[in-house]
mmCIF file of C-alpha atoms in Angstrom:
data_model
loop_
_atom_site.group_PDB
_atom_site.id
_atom_site.type_symbol
_atom_site.label_atom_id
_atom_site.label_comp_id
_atom_site.label_asym_id
_atom_site.label_seq_id
_atom_site.Cartn_x
_atom_site.Cartn_y
_atom_site.Cartn_z
ATOM 1 C CA UNK A 68 -62.958 11.770 54.204
ATOM 2 C CA UNK A 69 -64.032 8.081 53.731
ATOM 3 C CA UNK A 70 -67.802 8.587 53.744
ATOM 4 C CA UNK A 71 -67.932 6.224 56.715
ATOM 5 C CA UNK A 72 -69.388 7.729 59.890
ATOM 6 C CA UNK A 73 -69.744 6.319 63.438
ATOM 7 C CA UNK A 74 -71.658 7.330 66.515
ATOM 8 C CA UNK A 75 -71.145 8.231 69.259
ATOM 9 C CA UNK A 76 -67.630 9.521 69.317
ATOM 10 C CA UNK A 77 -66.998 8.569 72.906
ATOM 11 C CA UNK A 78 -69.010 6.525 75.394
ATOM 12 C CA UNK A 79 -68.437 5.606 79.071
ATOM 13 C CA UNK A 80 -70.275 2.445 80.413
ATOM 14 C CA UNK A 81 -70.148 0.364 83.631
ATOM 15 C CA UNK A 82 -69.026 -3.123 83.717
ATOM 16 C CA UNK A 83 -72.032 -5.563 83.086
ATOM 17 C CA UNK A 84 -73.975 -3.080 81.018
ATOM 18 C CA UNK A 85 -74.839 -3.309 77.367
ATOM 19 C CA UNK A 86 -73.773 -1.003 74.559
ATOM 20 C CA UNK A 87 -74.713 -0.374 70.999
ATOM 21 C CA UNK A 88 -72.337 1.389 68.525
ATOM 22 C CA UNK A 89 -73.558 2.557 65.134
ATOM 23 C CA UNK A 90 -71.931 2.872 61.705
ATOM 24 C CA UNK A 91 -73.109 4.407 58.510
ATOM 25 C CA UNK A 92 -71.338 3.020 55.376
ATOM 26 C CA UNK A 93 -70.709 4.654 52.075
ATOM 27 C CA UNK A 94 -73.695 4.259 49.753
ATOM 28 C CA UNK A 95 -73.436 1.108 47.684
ATOM 29 C CA UNK A 96 -70.961 -0.572 50.112
ATOM 30 C CA UNK A 97 -72.727 -3.727 51.095
ATOM 31 C CA UNK A 98 -69.938 -5.231 53.198
ATOM 32 C CA UNK A 99 -69.138 -3.849 56.634
ATOM 33 C CA UNK A 100 -66.674 -5.105 59.060
ATOM 34 C CA UNK A 101 -66.078 -4.252 62.786
ATOM 35 C CA UNK A 102 -62.752 -4.063 64.504
ATOM 36 C CA UNK A 103 -61.626 -3.555 68.091
ATOM 37 C CA UNK A 104 -58.436 -1.610 68.626
ATOM 38 C CA UNK A 105 -57.016 -1.695 72.169
ATOM 39 C CA UNK A 106 -54.571 1.035 73.208
ATOM 40 C CA UNK A 107 -51.237 0.653 71.485
ATOM 41 C CA UNK A 108 -52.339 -2.378 69.370
ATOM 42 C CA UNK A 109 -53.470 -2.972 65.864
ATOM 43 C CA UNK A 110 -57.128 -3.456 65.054
ATOM 44 C CA UNK A 111 -58.460 -6.823 65.671
ATOM 45 C CA UNK A 112 -61.238 -8.259 63.372
ATOM 46 C CA UNK A 113 -64.594 -8.845 65.259
ATOM 47 C CA UNK A 114 -66.883 -9.856 62.356
ATOM 48 C CA UNK A 115 -68.093 -9.043 58.871
ATOM 49 C CA UNK A 116 -71.581 -8.596 57.562
ATOM 50 C CA UNK A 117 -72.572 -8.966 53.751
ATOM 51 C CA UNK A 118 -76.011 -8.237 52.684
ATOM 52 C CA UNK A 119 -77.243 -8.109 56.278
ATOM 53 C CA UNK A 120 -75.832 -11.562 57.261
ATOM 54 C CA UNK A 121 -72.673 -12.301 59.286
ATOM 55 C CA UNK A 122 -70.216 -14.136 56.982
ATOM 56 C CA UNK A 123 -67.080 -14.054 58.919
ATOM 57 C CA UNK A 124 -66.009 -13.810 62.577
ATOM 58 C CA UNK A 125 -62.871 -13.311 64.460
ATOM 59 C CA UNK A 126 -61.957 -14.580 67.989
ATOM 60 C CA UNK A 127 -64.637 -12.841 69.833
ATOM 61 C CA UNK A 128 -67.290 -14.193 72.235
ATOM 62 C CA UNK A 129 -70.987 -14.339 71.248
ATOM 63 C CA UNK A 130 -71.651 -11.361 73.453
ATOM 64 C CA UNK A 131 -70.412 -9.337 70.603
ATOM 65 C CA UNK A 132 -73.080 -9.322 67.926
ATOM 66 C CA UNK A 133 -74.069 -7.149 65.010
ATOM 67 C CA UNK A 134 -76.718 -6.102 62.692
ATOM 68 C CA UNK A 135 -76.623 -4.635 59.250
ATOM 69 C CA UNK A 136 -79.518 -2.765 57.655
ATOM 70 C CA UNK A 137 -80.568 -2.250 53.980
ATOM 71 C CA UNK A 138 -79.775 1.472 54.159
ATOM 72 C CA UNK A 139 -75.968 0.804 54.592
ATOM 73 C CA UNK A 140 -76.020 1.392 58.349
ATOM 74 C CA UNK A 141 -74.870 -1.166 60.931
ATOM 75 C CA UNK A 142 -74.628 -1.812 64.655
ATOM 76 C CA UNK A 143 -72.263 -3.458 66.946
ATOM 77 C CA UNK A 144 -73.834 -4.581 70.198
ATOM 78 C CA UNK A 145 -71.759 -5.781 73.261
ATOM 79 C CA UNK A 146 -73.536 -7.360 76.203
ATOM 80 C CA UNK A 147 -72.139 -7.925 79.719
ATOM 81 C CA UNK A 148 -69.402 -5.357 79.245
ATOM 82 C CA UNK A 149 -66.017 -6.155 80.736
ATOM 83 C CA UNK A 150 -63.203 -3.851 81.675
ATOM 84 C CA UNK A 151 -61.112 -5.328 78.853
ATOM 85 C CA UNK A 152 -63.773 -4.143 76.411
ATOM 86 C CA UNK A 153 -62.466 -0.677 76.735
ATOM 87 C CA UNK A 154 -61.082 0.170 73.301
ATOM 88 C CA UNK A 155 -61.545 2.069 70.056
ATOM 89 C CA UNK A 156 -64.105 0.328 67.835
ATOM 90 C CA UNK A 157 -63.871 0.877 64.081
ATOM 91 C CA UNK A 158 -66.204 -0.074 61.384
ATOM 92 C CA UNK A 159 -65.044 -0.369 57.856
ATOM 93 C CA UNK A 160 -66.976 -0.813 54.617
ATOM 94 C CA UNK A 161 -66.192 -1.952 51.098
ATOM 95 C CA UNK A 162 -68.161 -2.312 47.891
ATOM 96 C CA UNK A 163 -68.476 -6.308 47.949
ATOM 97 C CA UNK A 164 -66.545 -9.414 47.006
ATOM 98 C CA UNK A 165 -64.800 -7.832 43.979
ATOM 99 C CA UNK A 166 -63.730 -4.710 45.910
ATOM 100 C CA UNK A 167 -60.561 -4.701 47.852
ATOM 101 C CA UNK A 168 -60.428 -1.236 49.152
ATOM 102 C CA UNK A 169 -61.698 -1.002 52.675
ATOM 103 C CA UNK A 170 -62.491 2.335 54.266
ATOM 104 C CA UNK A 171 -62.589 2.954 57.990
ATOM 105 C CA UNK A 172 -64.785 5.347 60.075
ATOM 106 C CA UNK A 173 -63.309 7.590 62.732
ATOM 107 C CA UNK A 174 -64.237 5.037 65.481
ATOM 108 C CA UNK A 175 -66.030 5.014 68.826
ATOM 109 C CA UNK A 176 -64.001 5.202 71.957
ATOM 110 C CA UNK A 177 -65.574 2.997 74.561
ATOM 111 C CA UNK A 178 -64.467 3.149 78.219
ATOM 112 C CA UNK A 179 -65.763 0.509 80.696
ATOM 113 C CA UNK A 180 -65.411 1.361 84.362
ATOM 114 C CA UNK B 288 -51.495 -19.070 62.092
ATOM 115 C CA UNK B 289 -51.934 -15.639 60.883
ATOM 116 C CA UNK B 290 -49.484 -13.046 62.129
ATOM 117 C CA UNK B 291 -48.224 -9.686 61.002
ATOM 118 C CA UNK B 292 -45.171 -8.098 62.608
ATOM 119 C CA UNK B 293 -43.841 -4.546 62.411
ATOM 120 C CA UNK B 294 -40.967 -2.671 64.219
ATOM 121 C CA UNK B 295 -42.555 -0.318 66.806
ATOM 122 C CA UNK B 296 -40.755 2.951 66.184
ATOM 123 C CA UNK B 297 -38.955 4.873 63.341
ATOM 124 C CA UNK B 298 -37.542 8.338 63.682
ATOM 125 C CA UNK B 299 -36.371 10.297 60.572
ATOM 126 C CA UNK B 300 -35.464 13.923 59.653
ATOM 127 C CA UNK B 301 -37.653 16.050 57.526
ATOM 128 C CA UNK B 302 -36.817 15.634 53.901
ATOM 129 C CA UNK B 303 -35.241 12.133 54.384
ATOM 130 C CA UNK B 304 -36.788 8.911 53.138
ATOM 131 C CA UNK B 305 -38.682 6.578 55.572
ATOM 132 C CA UNK B 306 -38.814 2.886 55.211
ATOM 133 C CA UNK B 307 -41.330 0.984 57.212
ATOM 134 C CA UNK B 308 -40.973 -2.805 57.228
ATOM 135 C CA UNK B 309 -43.507 -5.580 57.819
ATOM 136 C CA UNK B 310 -43.504 -9.295 57.810
ATOM 137 C CA UNK B 311 -46.542 -11.690 57.527
ATOM 138 C CA UNK B 312 -47.014 -15.385 57.757
ATOM 139 C CA UNK B 313 -50.203 -16.236 55.753
ATOM 140 C CA UNK B 314 -49.019 -17.345 52.255
ATOM 141 C CA UNK B 315 -52.637 -17.185 50.970
ATOM 142 C CA UNK B 316 -52.803 -13.365 51.507
ATOM 143 C CA UNK B 317 -54.102 -11.827 48.384
ATOM 144 C CA UNK B 318 -53.859 -8.204 49.204
ATOM 145 C CA UNK B 319 -51.484 -6.254 51.375
ATOM 146 C CA UNK B 320 -52.337 -2.853 52.779
ATOM 147 C CA UNK B 321 -50.777 0.120 54.391
ATOM 148 C CA UNK B 322 -52.883 2.341 56.537
ATOM 149 C CA UNK B 323 -52.071 5.499 58.502
ATOM 150 C CA UNK B 324 -53.498 6.560 61.814
ATOM 151 C CA UNK B 325 -53.094 9.883 63.395
ATOM 152 C CA UNK B 326 -53.881 10.471 66.986
ATOM 153 C CA UNK B 327 -57.428 9.988 68.039
ATOM 154 C CA UNK B 328 -58.458 9.186 64.463
ATOM 155 C CA UNK B 329 -59.521 6.263 62.404
ATOM 156 C CA UNK B 330 -57.513 4.571 59.822
ATOM 157 C CA UNK B 331 -56.729 6.082 56.418
ATOM 158 C CA UNK B 332 -55.975 3.730 53.456
ATOM 159 C CA UNK B 333 -52.731 4.876 52.005
ATOM 160 C CA UNK B 334 -52.127 2.137 49.365
ATOM 161 C CA UNK B 335 -52.372 -1.613 48.682
ATOM 162 C CA UNK B 336 -50.628 -4.115 46.545
ATOM 163 C CA UNK B 337 -51.947 -7.373 45.015
ATOM 164 C CA UNK B 338 -49.797 -10.335 45.989
ATOM 165 C CA UNK B 339 -48.634 -11.007 42.358
ATOM 166 C CA UNK B 340 -47.021 -7.720 42.203
ATOM 167 C CA UNK B 341 -43.480 -6.741 43.335
ATOM 168 C CA UNK B 342 -43.755 -3.130 43.535
ATOM 169 C CA UNK B 343 -46.287 -0.190 43.408
ATOM 170 C CA UNK B 344 -45.581 3.498 43.401
ATOM 171 C CA UNK B 345 -48.186 6.199 44.282
ATOM 172 C CA UNK B 346 -46.667 9.645 44.365
ATOM 173 C CA UNK B 347 -44.343 9.750 47.385
ATOM 174 C CA UNK B 348 -45.194 6.176 48.481
ATOM 175 C CA UNK B 349 -43.403 3.056 47.088
ATOM 176 C CA UNK B 350 -44.527 -0.394 48.274
ATOM 177 C CA UNK B 351 -42.168 -3.246 47.737
ATOM 178 C CA UNK B 352 -43.379 -6.901 48.177
ATOM 179 C CA UNK B 353 -41.088 -9.884 48.562
ATOM 180 C CA UNK B 354 -43.526 -12.671 48.557
ATOM 181 C CA UNK B 355 -40.851 -15.441 48.966
ATOM 182 C CA UNK B 356 -39.668 -13.925 52.281
ATOM 183 C CA UNK B 357 -43.269 -12.514 53.204
ATOM 184 C CA UNK B 358 -41.746 -9.072 53.527
ATOM 185 C CA UNK B 359 -43.544 -5.878 52.717
ATOM 186 C CA UNK B 360 -42.173 -2.387 52.888
ATOM 187 C CA UNK B 361 -43.481 1.140 52.626
ATOM 188 C CA UNK B 362 -41.090 3.861 51.582
ATOM 189 C CA UNK B 363 -42.029 7.475 51.997
ATOM 190 C CA UNK B 364 -39.979 9.871 49.933
ATOM 191 C CA UNK B 365 -39.242 13.488 51.208
ATOM 192 C CA UNK B 366 -40.880 12.781 54.582
ATOM 193 C CA UNK B 367 -42.652 15.731 55.991
ATOM 194 C CA UNK B 368 -43.701 16.488 59.634
ATOM 195 C CA UNK B 369 -47.347 15.828 58.582
ATOM 196 C CA UNK B 370 -46.343 12.246 57.982
ATOM 197 C CA UNK B 371 -45.801 11.731 61.660
ATOM 198 C CA UNK B 372 -48.454 9.016 62.527
ATOM 199 C CA UNK B 373 -48.665 5.251 63.235
ATOM 200 C CA UNK B 374 -48.545 3.106 60.128
ATOM 201 C CA UNK B 375 -50.211 -0.263 59.956
ATOM 202 C CA UNK B 376 -49.629 -3.042 57.560
ATOM 203 C CA UNK B 377 -52.403 -5.539 57.018
ATOM 204 C CA UNK B 378 -52.977 -8.640 55.024
ATOM 205 C CA UNK B 379 -56.267 -9.915 53.514
ATOM 206 C CA UNK B 380 -57.504 -12.769 51.384
ATOM 207 C CA UNK B 381 -59.966 -10.776 49.274
ATOM 208 C CA UNK B 382 -63.156 -12.294 48.047
ATOM 209 C CA UNK B 383 -66.102 -12.800 50.318
ATOM 210 C CA UNK B 384 -63.840 -12.814 53.285
ATOM 211 C CA UNK B 385 -62.086 -9.698 52.203
ATOM 212 C CA UNK B 386 -63.405 -7.661 55.097
ATOM 213 C CA UNK B 387 -61.226 -9.699 57.500
ATOM 214 C CA UNK B 388 -57.761 -7.978 57.646
ATOM 215 C CA UNK B 389 -54.977 -8.965 59.978
ATOM 216 C CA UNK B 390 -53.055 -6.002 61.215
ATOM 217 C CA UNK B 391 -49.703 -5.542 62.622
ATOM 218 C CA UNK B 392 -49.043 -3.621 65.926
ATOM 219 C CA UNK B 393 -48.265 -0.499 64.006
ATOM 220 C CA UNK B 394 -44.934 1.522 63.479
ATOM 221 C CA UNK B 395 -44.887 4.990 65.021
ATOM 222 C CA UNK B 396 -43.105 7.391 62.683
ATOM 223 C CA UNK B 397 -41.699 10.483 64.192
ATOM 224 C CA UNK B 398 -40.467 13.145 61.836
ATOM 225 C CA UNK B 399 -38.216 15.725 63.261
ATOM 226 C CA UNK B 400 -37.725 19.127 61.630
#
């Protein structure tokens, strides 16, 4: 039990739609990262938020965006969904710059049809 | 560029030791991690090692790091059927960008009774 929760567990969307995925971090963890894990692959870093600002981004287009809130919750938004966006989306939290243990939530399985 | 590679499959007998290997390319990596993922679940942090260490032992787990060859291994002693899962190694730079981890493709460990 990592203390990181995500919702929903599963989601089915149609190509072109928009989706919002949610994550609740451990209390006191002010850094949250989002990852995309395609079937049979390792997780790919999307971006990181620290104290409600994005401070690192992987190789993902701008239609992937995020928000982090003061209550340790965060969102991943994906616009104009494409079939290749079908994946497990994982959020991970850690305590801050001096903390190196990163804890993952159970993920949201997104299917785009 | 940043890259992490792992062999895809490993099969062992219950009670034997398992050794999962990983190579990475980023010489600036500060922390190296091992995560476990069971079917349909998120990632569980097993252990990590700081790049100035050669070895770390944690109960049945032993991590060996050869920084010169950029080679990391995870040894699981007395492997049990419950250890069957996919194991990911990951590298990270720590600090403010510590949320960005680069993962390998994962090694599927199968433990036969």
